[in-house]
CSV table of C-alpha atoms in Angstrom, one decimal:
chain,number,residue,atom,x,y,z
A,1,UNK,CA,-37.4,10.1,-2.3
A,2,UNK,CA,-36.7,13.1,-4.4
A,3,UNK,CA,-40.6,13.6,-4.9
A,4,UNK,CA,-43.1,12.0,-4.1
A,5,UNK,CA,-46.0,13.2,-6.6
A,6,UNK,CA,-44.2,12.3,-10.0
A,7,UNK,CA,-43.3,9.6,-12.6
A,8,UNK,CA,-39.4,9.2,-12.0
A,9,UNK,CA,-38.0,9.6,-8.3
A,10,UNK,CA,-34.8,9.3,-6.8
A,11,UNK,CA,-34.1,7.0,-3.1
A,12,UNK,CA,-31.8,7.8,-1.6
A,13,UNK,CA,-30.6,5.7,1.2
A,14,UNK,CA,-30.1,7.6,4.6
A,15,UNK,CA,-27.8,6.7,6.3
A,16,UNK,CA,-26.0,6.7,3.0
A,17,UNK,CA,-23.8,3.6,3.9
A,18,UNK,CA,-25.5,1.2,6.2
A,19,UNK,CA,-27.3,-2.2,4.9
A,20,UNK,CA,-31.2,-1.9,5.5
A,21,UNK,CA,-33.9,-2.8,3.6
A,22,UNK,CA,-36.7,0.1,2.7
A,23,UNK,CA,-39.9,-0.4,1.6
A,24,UNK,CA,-41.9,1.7,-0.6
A,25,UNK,CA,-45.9,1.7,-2.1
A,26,UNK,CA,-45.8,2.7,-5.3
A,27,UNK,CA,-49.8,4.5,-5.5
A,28,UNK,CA,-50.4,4.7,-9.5
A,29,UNK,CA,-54.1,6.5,-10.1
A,30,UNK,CA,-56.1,8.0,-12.9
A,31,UNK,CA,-59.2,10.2,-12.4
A,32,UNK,CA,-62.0,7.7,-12.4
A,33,UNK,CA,-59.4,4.2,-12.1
A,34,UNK,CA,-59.5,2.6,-9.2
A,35,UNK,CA,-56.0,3.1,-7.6
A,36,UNK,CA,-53.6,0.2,-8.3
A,37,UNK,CA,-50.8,-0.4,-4.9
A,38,UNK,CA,-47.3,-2.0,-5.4
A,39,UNK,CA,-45.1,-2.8,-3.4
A,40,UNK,CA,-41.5,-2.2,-3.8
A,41,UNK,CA,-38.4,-3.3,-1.7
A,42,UNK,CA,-34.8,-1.7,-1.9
A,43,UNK,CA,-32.4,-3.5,-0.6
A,44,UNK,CA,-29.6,-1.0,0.4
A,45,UNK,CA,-26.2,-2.6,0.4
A,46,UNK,CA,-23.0,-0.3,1.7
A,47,UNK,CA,-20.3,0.3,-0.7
A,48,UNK,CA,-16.8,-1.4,0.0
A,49,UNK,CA,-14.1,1.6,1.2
A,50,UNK,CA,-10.8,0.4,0.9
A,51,UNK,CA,-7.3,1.4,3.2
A,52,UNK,CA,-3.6,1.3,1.4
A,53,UNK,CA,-1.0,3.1,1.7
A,54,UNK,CA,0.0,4.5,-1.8
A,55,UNK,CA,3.8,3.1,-1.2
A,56,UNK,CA,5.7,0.7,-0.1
A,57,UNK,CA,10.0,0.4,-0.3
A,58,UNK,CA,11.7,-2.6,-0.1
A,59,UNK,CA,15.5,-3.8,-1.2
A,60,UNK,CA,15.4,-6.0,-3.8
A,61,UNK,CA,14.7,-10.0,-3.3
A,62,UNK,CA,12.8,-8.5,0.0
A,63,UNK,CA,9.0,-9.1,-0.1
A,64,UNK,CA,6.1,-6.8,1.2
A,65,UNK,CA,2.6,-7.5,2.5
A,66,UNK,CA,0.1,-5.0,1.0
A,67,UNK,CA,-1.9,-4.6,4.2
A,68,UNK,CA,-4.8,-3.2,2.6
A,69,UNK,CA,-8.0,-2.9,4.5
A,70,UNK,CA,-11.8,-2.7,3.8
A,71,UNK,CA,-15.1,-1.0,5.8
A,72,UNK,CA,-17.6,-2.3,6.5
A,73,UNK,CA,-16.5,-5.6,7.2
A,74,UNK,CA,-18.1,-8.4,5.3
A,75,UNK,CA,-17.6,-10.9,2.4
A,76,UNK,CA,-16.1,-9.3,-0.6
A,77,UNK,CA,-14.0,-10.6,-3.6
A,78,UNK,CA,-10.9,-8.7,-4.0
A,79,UNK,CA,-8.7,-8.5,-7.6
A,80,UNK,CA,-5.1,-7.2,-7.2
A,81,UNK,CA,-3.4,-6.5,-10.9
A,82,UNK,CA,-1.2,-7.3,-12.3
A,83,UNK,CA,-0.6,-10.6,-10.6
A,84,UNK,CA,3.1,-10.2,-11.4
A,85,UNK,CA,4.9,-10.8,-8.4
A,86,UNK,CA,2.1,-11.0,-5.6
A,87,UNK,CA,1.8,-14.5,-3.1
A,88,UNK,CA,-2.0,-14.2,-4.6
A,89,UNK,CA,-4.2,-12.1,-6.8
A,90,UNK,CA,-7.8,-12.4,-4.7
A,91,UNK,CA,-7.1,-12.0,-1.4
A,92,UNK,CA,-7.1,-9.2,0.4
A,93,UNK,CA,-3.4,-8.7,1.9
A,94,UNK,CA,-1.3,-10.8,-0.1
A,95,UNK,CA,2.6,-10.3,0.1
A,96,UNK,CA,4.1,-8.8,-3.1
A,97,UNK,CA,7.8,-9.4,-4.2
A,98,UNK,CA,8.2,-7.7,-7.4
A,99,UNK,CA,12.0,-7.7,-9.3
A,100,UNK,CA,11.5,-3.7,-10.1
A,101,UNK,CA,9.4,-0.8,-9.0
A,102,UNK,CA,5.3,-2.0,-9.9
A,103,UNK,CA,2.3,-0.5,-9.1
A,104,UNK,CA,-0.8,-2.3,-8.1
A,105,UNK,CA,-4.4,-1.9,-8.3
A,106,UNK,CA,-6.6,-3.5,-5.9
A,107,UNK,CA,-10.6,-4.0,-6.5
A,108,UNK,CA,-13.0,-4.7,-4.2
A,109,UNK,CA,-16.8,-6.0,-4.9
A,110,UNK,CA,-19.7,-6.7,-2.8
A,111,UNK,CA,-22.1,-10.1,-3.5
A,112,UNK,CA,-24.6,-6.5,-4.3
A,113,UNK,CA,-21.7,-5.5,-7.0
A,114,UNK,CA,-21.1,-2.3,-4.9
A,115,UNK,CA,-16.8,-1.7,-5.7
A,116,UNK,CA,-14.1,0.4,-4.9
A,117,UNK,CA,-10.8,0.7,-6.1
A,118,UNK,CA,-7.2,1.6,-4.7
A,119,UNK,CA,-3.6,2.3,-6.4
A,120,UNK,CA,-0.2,1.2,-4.5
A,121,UNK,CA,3.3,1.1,-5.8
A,122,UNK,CA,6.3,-0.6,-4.6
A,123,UNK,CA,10.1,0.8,-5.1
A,124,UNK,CA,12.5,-1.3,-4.8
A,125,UNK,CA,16.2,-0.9,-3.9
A,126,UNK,CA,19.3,-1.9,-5.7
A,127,UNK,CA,21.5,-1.0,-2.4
A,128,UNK,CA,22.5,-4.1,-1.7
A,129,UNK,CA,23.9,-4.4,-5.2
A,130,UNK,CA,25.4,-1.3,-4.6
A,131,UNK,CA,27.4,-1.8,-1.3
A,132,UNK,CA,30.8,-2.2,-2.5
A,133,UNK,CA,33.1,-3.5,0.8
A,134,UNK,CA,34.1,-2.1,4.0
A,135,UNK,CA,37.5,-1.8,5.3
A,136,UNK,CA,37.9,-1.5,9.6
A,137,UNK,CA,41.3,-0.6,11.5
A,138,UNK,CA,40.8,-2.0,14.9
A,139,UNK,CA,41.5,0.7,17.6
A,140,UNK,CA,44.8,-0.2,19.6
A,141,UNK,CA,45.1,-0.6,23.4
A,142,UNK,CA,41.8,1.3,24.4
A,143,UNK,CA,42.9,4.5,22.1
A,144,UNK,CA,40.2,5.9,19.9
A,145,UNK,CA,42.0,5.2,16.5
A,146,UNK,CA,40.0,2.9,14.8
A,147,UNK,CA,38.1,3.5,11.9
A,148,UNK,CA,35.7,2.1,9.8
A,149,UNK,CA,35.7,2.8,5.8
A,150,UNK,CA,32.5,1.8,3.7
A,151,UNK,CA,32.5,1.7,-0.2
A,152,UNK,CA,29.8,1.8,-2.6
A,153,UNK,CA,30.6,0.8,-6.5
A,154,UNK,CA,30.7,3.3,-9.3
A,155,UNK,CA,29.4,1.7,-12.3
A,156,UNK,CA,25.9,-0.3,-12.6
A,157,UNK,CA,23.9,-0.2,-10.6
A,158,UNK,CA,24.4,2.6,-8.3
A,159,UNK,CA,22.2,5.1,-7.3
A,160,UNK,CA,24.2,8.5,-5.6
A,161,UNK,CA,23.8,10.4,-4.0
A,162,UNK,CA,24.9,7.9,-1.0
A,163,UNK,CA,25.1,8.5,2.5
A,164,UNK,CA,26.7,6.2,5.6
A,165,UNK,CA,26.2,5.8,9.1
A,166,UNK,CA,28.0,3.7,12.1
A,167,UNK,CA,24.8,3.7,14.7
A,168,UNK,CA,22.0,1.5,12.6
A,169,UNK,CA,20.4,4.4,10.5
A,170,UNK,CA,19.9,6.7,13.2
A,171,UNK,CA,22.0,9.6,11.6
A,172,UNK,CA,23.3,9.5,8.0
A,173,UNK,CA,26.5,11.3,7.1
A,174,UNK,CA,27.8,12.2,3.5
A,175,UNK,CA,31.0,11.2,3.9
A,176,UNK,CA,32.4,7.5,4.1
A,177,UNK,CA,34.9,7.4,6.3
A,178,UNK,CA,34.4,7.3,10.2
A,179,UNK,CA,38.0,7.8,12.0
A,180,UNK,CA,38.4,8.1,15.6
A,181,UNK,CA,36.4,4.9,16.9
A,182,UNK,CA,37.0,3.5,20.3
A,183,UNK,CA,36.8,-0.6,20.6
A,184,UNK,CA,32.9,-1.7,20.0
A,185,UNK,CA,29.9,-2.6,17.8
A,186,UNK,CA,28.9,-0.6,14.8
A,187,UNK,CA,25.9,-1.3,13.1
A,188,UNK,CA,26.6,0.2,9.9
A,189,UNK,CA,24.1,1.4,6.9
A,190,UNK,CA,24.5,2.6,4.0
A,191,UNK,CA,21.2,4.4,2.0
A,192,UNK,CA,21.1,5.1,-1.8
A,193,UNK,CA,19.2,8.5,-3.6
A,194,UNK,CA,16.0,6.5,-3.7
């Protein structure tokens, strides 16, 4: 209590965010009144802290789950807005598959009413519109001339600056064009400026 000896106090719970259940005597007195006792019970219920991470990317047509996350575990009711593109709008992870970049707002409340809230937005990638063709030359009797060209489109939608790679993502180049391949398997990729 912030005092103990006056007409308006202050509880405050400690610990701060564990449930218990206090109980307090409220003494009221006036010189020559008997003294009149009341009890009072707080119930102290923890406020809901929630876990997102504040984006997500996907490629378009691709879905997401929002892997959100909430401390202390218990029963809550969760609101996600705008509904627009989620699997569901109360639960607490649903998997979101939006046509253009959206941000989301997830709420959580307590049966107490105790809430927090948490923001999220998902980009979403055009690259697959993008990707243009690819052209190979196969290398010739175990010579390192093949090549492998990849071509991204110039008008709508397209999203430079572009850069390529022939070993699954794990180095980007700028340019487009890989000569001097030996026989083999190239897992190509191609990533846009977003």
């Amino acid at each position: 209590l912030s005092c103990t000896n006056c007409l308006n106090t202050v509880f405050t719970a400690n610990p701060p965010n564990l449930p218990s259940t206090q109980n307090l005597v409220l003494r009221i007195s006036a010189l020559g009144c008997p003294t009149a006792d009341s009890l009072i019970t707080i119930n102290v219920s923890p406020k809901p802290v929630l876990t997102l991470s504040s984006s997500f990317n996907i490629c378009i047509n691709d879905s997401v789950r929002l892997a959100a996350a909430v401390a202390p575990s218990g029963t809550y009711t969760y609101t996600w807005s705008p509904s627009t593109g989620l699997s569901a709008s109360n639960i607490l992870s649903p998997f979101a598959k939006p046509l253009a970049a959206q941000s989301y707002k997830l709420i959580v409340s307590s049966p107490a009413g105790c809430r927090d809230s948490i923001n999220t937005t998902i980009n979403v990638s055009t690259i697959r519109q993008e990707i243009d063709s690819m052209r190979t030359s196969n290398a010739t009797c175990g010579s390192s001339n093949g090549a492998i060209r990849l071509f991204v489109k110039t008008i709508s939608p397209n999203n430079p600056p572009y850069t390529f790679s022939i070993n699954g993502g794990i180095t980007f180049v700028s340019g487009n064009i890989f000569n001097g391949l030996a026989a083999g398997v190239y897992n190509v990729a191609i990533r846009n400026g977003s």
